Each structure stands twice: as structure tokens, then as C-alpha cells.
PDB file of C-alpha atoms in Angstrom:
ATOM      1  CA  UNK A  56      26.259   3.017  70.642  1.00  0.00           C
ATOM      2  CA  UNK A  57      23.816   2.420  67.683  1.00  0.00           C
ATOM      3  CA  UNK A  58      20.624   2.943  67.944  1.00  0.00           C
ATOM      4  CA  UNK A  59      17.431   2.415  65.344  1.00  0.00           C
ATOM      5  CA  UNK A  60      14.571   4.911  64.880  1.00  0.00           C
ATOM      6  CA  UNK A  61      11.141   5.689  63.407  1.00  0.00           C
ATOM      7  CA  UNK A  62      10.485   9.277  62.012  1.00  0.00           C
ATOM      8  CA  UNK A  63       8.157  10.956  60.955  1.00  0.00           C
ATOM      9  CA  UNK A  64       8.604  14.496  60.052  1.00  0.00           C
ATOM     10  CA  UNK A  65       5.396  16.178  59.542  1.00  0.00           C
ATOM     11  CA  UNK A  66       4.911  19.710  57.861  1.00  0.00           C
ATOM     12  CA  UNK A  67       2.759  22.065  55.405  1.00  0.00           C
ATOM     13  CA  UNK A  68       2.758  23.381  51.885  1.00  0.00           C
ATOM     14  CA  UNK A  69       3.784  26.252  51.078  1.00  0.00           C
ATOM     15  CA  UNK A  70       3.495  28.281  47.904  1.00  0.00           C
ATOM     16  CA  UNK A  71       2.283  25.361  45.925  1.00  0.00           C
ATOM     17  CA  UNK A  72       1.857  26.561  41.833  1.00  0.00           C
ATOM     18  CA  UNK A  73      -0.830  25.211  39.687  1.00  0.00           C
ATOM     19  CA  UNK A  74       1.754  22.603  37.775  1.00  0.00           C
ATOM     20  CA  UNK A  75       3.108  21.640  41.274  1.00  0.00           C
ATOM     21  CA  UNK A  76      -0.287  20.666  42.741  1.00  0.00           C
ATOM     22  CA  UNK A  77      -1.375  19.096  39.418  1.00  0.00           C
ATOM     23  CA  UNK A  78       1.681  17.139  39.667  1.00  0.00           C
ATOM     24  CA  UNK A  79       0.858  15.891  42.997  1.00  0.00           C
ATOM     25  CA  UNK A  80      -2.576  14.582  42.098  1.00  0.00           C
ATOM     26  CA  UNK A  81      -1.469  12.667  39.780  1.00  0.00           C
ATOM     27  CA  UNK A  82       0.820  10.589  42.269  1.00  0.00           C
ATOM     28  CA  UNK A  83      -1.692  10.535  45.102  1.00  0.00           C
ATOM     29  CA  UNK A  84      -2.352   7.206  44.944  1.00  0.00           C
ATOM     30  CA  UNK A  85       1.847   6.325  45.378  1.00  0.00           C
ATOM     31  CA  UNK A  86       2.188   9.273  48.105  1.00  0.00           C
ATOM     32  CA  UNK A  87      -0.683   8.034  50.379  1.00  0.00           C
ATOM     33  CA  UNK A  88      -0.634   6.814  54.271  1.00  0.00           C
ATOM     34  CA  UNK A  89      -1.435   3.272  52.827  1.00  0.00           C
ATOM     35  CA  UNK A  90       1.801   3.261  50.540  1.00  0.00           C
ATOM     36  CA  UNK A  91       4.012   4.967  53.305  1.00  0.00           C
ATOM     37  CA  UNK A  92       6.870   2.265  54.939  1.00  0.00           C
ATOM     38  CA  UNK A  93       9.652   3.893  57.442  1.00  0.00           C
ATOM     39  CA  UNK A  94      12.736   2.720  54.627  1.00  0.00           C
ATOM     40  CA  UNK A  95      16.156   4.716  54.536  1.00  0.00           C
ATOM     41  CA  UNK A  96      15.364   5.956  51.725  1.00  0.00           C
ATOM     42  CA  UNK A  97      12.124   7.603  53.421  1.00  0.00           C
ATOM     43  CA  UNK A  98       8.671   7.651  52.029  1.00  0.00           C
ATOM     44  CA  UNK A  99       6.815  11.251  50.898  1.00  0.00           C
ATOM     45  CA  UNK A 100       2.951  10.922  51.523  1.00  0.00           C
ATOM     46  CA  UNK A 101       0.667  13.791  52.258  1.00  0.00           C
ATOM     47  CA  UNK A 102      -3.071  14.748  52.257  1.00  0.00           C
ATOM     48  CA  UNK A 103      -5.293  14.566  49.752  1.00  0.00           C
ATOM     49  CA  UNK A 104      -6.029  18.328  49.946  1.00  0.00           C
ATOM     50  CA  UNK A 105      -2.745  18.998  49.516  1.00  0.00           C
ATOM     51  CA  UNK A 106      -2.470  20.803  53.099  1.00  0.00           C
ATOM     52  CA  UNK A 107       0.603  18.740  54.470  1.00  0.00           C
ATOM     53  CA  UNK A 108       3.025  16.149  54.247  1.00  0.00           C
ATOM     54  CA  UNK A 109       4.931  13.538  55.613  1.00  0.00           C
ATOM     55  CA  UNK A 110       8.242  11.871  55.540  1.00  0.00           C
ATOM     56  CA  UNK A 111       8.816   8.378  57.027  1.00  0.00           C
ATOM     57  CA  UNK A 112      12.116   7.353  57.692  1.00  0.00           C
ATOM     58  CA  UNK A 113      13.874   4.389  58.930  1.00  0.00           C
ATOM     59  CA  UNK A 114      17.262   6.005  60.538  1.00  0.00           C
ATOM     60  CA  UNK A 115      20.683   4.508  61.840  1.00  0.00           C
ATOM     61  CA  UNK A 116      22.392   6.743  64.354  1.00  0.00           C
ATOM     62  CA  UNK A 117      25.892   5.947  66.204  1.00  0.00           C
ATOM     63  CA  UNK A 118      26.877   8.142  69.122  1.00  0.00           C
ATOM     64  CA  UNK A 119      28.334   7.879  72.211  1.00  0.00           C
ATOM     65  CA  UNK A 120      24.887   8.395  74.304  1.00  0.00           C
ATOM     66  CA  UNK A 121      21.446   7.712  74.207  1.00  0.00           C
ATOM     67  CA  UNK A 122      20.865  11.665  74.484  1.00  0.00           C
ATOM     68  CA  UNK A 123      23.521  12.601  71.706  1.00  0.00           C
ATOM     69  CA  UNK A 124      21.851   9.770  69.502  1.00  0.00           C
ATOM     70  CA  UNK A 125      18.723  11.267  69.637  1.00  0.00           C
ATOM     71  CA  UNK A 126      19.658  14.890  69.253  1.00  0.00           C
ATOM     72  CA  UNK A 127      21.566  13.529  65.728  1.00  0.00           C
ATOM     73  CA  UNK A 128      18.271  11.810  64.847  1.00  0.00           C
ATOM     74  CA  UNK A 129      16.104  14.693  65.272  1.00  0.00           C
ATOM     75  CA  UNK A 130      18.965  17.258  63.380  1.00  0.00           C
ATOM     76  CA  UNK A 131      19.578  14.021  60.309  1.00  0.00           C
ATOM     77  CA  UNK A 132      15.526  13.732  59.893  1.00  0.00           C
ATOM     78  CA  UNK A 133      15.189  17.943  59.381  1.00  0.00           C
ATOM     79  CA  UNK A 134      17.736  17.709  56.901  1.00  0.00           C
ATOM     80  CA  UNK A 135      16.361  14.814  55.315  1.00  0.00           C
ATOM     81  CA  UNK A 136      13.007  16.168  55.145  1.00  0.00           C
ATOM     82  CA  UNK A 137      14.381  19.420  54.010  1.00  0.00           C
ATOM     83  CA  UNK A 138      16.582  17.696  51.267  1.00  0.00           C
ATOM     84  CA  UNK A 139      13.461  15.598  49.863  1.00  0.00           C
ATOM     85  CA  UNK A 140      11.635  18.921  49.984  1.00  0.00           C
ATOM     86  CA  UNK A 141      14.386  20.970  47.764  1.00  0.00           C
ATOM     87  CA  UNK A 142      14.494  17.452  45.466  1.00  0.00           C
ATOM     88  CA  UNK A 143      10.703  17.719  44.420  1.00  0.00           C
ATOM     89  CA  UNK A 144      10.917  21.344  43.784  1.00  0.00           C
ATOM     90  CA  UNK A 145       8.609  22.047  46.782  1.00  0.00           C
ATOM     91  CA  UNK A 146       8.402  24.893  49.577  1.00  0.00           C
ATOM     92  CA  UNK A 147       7.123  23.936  53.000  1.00  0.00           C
ATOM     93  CA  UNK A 148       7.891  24.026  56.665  1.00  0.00           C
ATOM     94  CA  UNK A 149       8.716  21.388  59.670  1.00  0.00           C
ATOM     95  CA  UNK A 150       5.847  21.434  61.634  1.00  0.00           C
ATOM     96  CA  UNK A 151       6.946  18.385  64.070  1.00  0.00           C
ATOM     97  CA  UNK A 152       9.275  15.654  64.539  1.00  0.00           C
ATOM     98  CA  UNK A 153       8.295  12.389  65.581  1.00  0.00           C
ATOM     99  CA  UNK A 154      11.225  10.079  66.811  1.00  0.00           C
ATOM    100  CA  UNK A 155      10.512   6.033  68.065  1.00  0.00           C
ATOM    101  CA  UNK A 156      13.675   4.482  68.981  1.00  0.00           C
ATOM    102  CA  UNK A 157      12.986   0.850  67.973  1.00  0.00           C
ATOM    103  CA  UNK A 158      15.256  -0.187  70.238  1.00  0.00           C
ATOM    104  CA  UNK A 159      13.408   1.082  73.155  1.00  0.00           C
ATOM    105  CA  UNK A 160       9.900  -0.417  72.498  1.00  0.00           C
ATOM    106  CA  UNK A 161       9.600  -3.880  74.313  1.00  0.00           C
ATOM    107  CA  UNK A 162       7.240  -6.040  73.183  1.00  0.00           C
ATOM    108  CA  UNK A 163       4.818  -8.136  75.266  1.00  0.00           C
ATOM    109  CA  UNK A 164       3.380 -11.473  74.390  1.00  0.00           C
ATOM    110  CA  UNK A 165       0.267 -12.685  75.473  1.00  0.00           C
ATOM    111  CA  UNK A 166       0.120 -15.538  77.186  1.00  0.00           C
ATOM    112  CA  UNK A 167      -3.216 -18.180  75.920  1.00  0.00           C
TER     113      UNK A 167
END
């Protein structure tokens, strides 16, 4: 069974050095909510203060059961988010995982 999903992975900064937080205000403007897509690849945004982050992610899971499929969504977005973390030099911590199954949401059309 294959099924499609959202995520967004939201956490906090930790330990952020002078050069690290310089070098994130310099690509604010790329890392912001109005640049942000759900892609494979993910998208890195986070707050202008420099607080928390985000990682939006468009995710491909195969599994045997709705249940499994979701339980390997939430474990493949932690890594993810954890990988993207390590890849940008950055410390920080998973507060929550958001998961939309996309194919899930039904979609209603108005009727003029």
C-alpha cells in the first residue's frame, strides 16, 4: 500500500554560535514560511528570531497497512529532520511531528 504525506517537523535551536546565527540571517529571506513547499527534498524555514525551525517534506511510504505506513512516516521524517540538522552544522531538538496523509483528505466542491 502506498501512501502520500505532508510533514512538518517542527523543533528549537540549540546552542546556536555567533557565525551560525549570522549565517542564518543572511538566508532568511530563502528559509522563510513564504519560500517553504512540502518537496522530497524538504524545505528548512524557521523564525526570524532564530527560536525554531521547520522542515517540510513531501514523503512516499509503502507498507503493508495504513498504521505501519504511518508509523514509517513519522520514524523517516525524524531522521530526515535530524539528517538536515547534522548537514547545516546545527544542534536542535524535535519538538513535534505533523503528518497529513494526502491521500486521506477529500475534497469538496461547491456547488454555484
Amino acid at each position: 500500500m502506498s501512501r502520500t504525506y505532508r510533514v512538518t517537523v517542527r523543533g528549537r535551536f540549540e546552542n546556536l554560535t555567533a557565525p551560525q546565527r549570522e549565517r542564518l540571517l543572511d538566508e532568511q529571506e530563502a528559509h522563510d514560511v513564504f519560500a517553504s513547499r512540502f518537496t522530497p527534498e524538504g524545505t528548512f524555514l524557521y523564525t526570524p528570531q532564530l527560536i525554531g525551525y521547520q522542515f517540510r517534506y513531501l514523503l512516499h511510504v509503502e507498507e503493508d497497512s495504513p498504521e505501519d505506513a504511518d508509523l514509517a512516516a513519522q520514524l523517516e521524517a525524524q531522521e530526515l529532520a535530524e539528517a538536515g540538522m547534522r548537514a547545516r552544522g546545527l544542534q536542535g531538538r524535535i519538538v513535534k511531528i505533523s503528518l497529513t496523509c494526502l491521500d486521506d483528505v477529500k475534497i469538496r466542491k461547491s456547488r454555484r
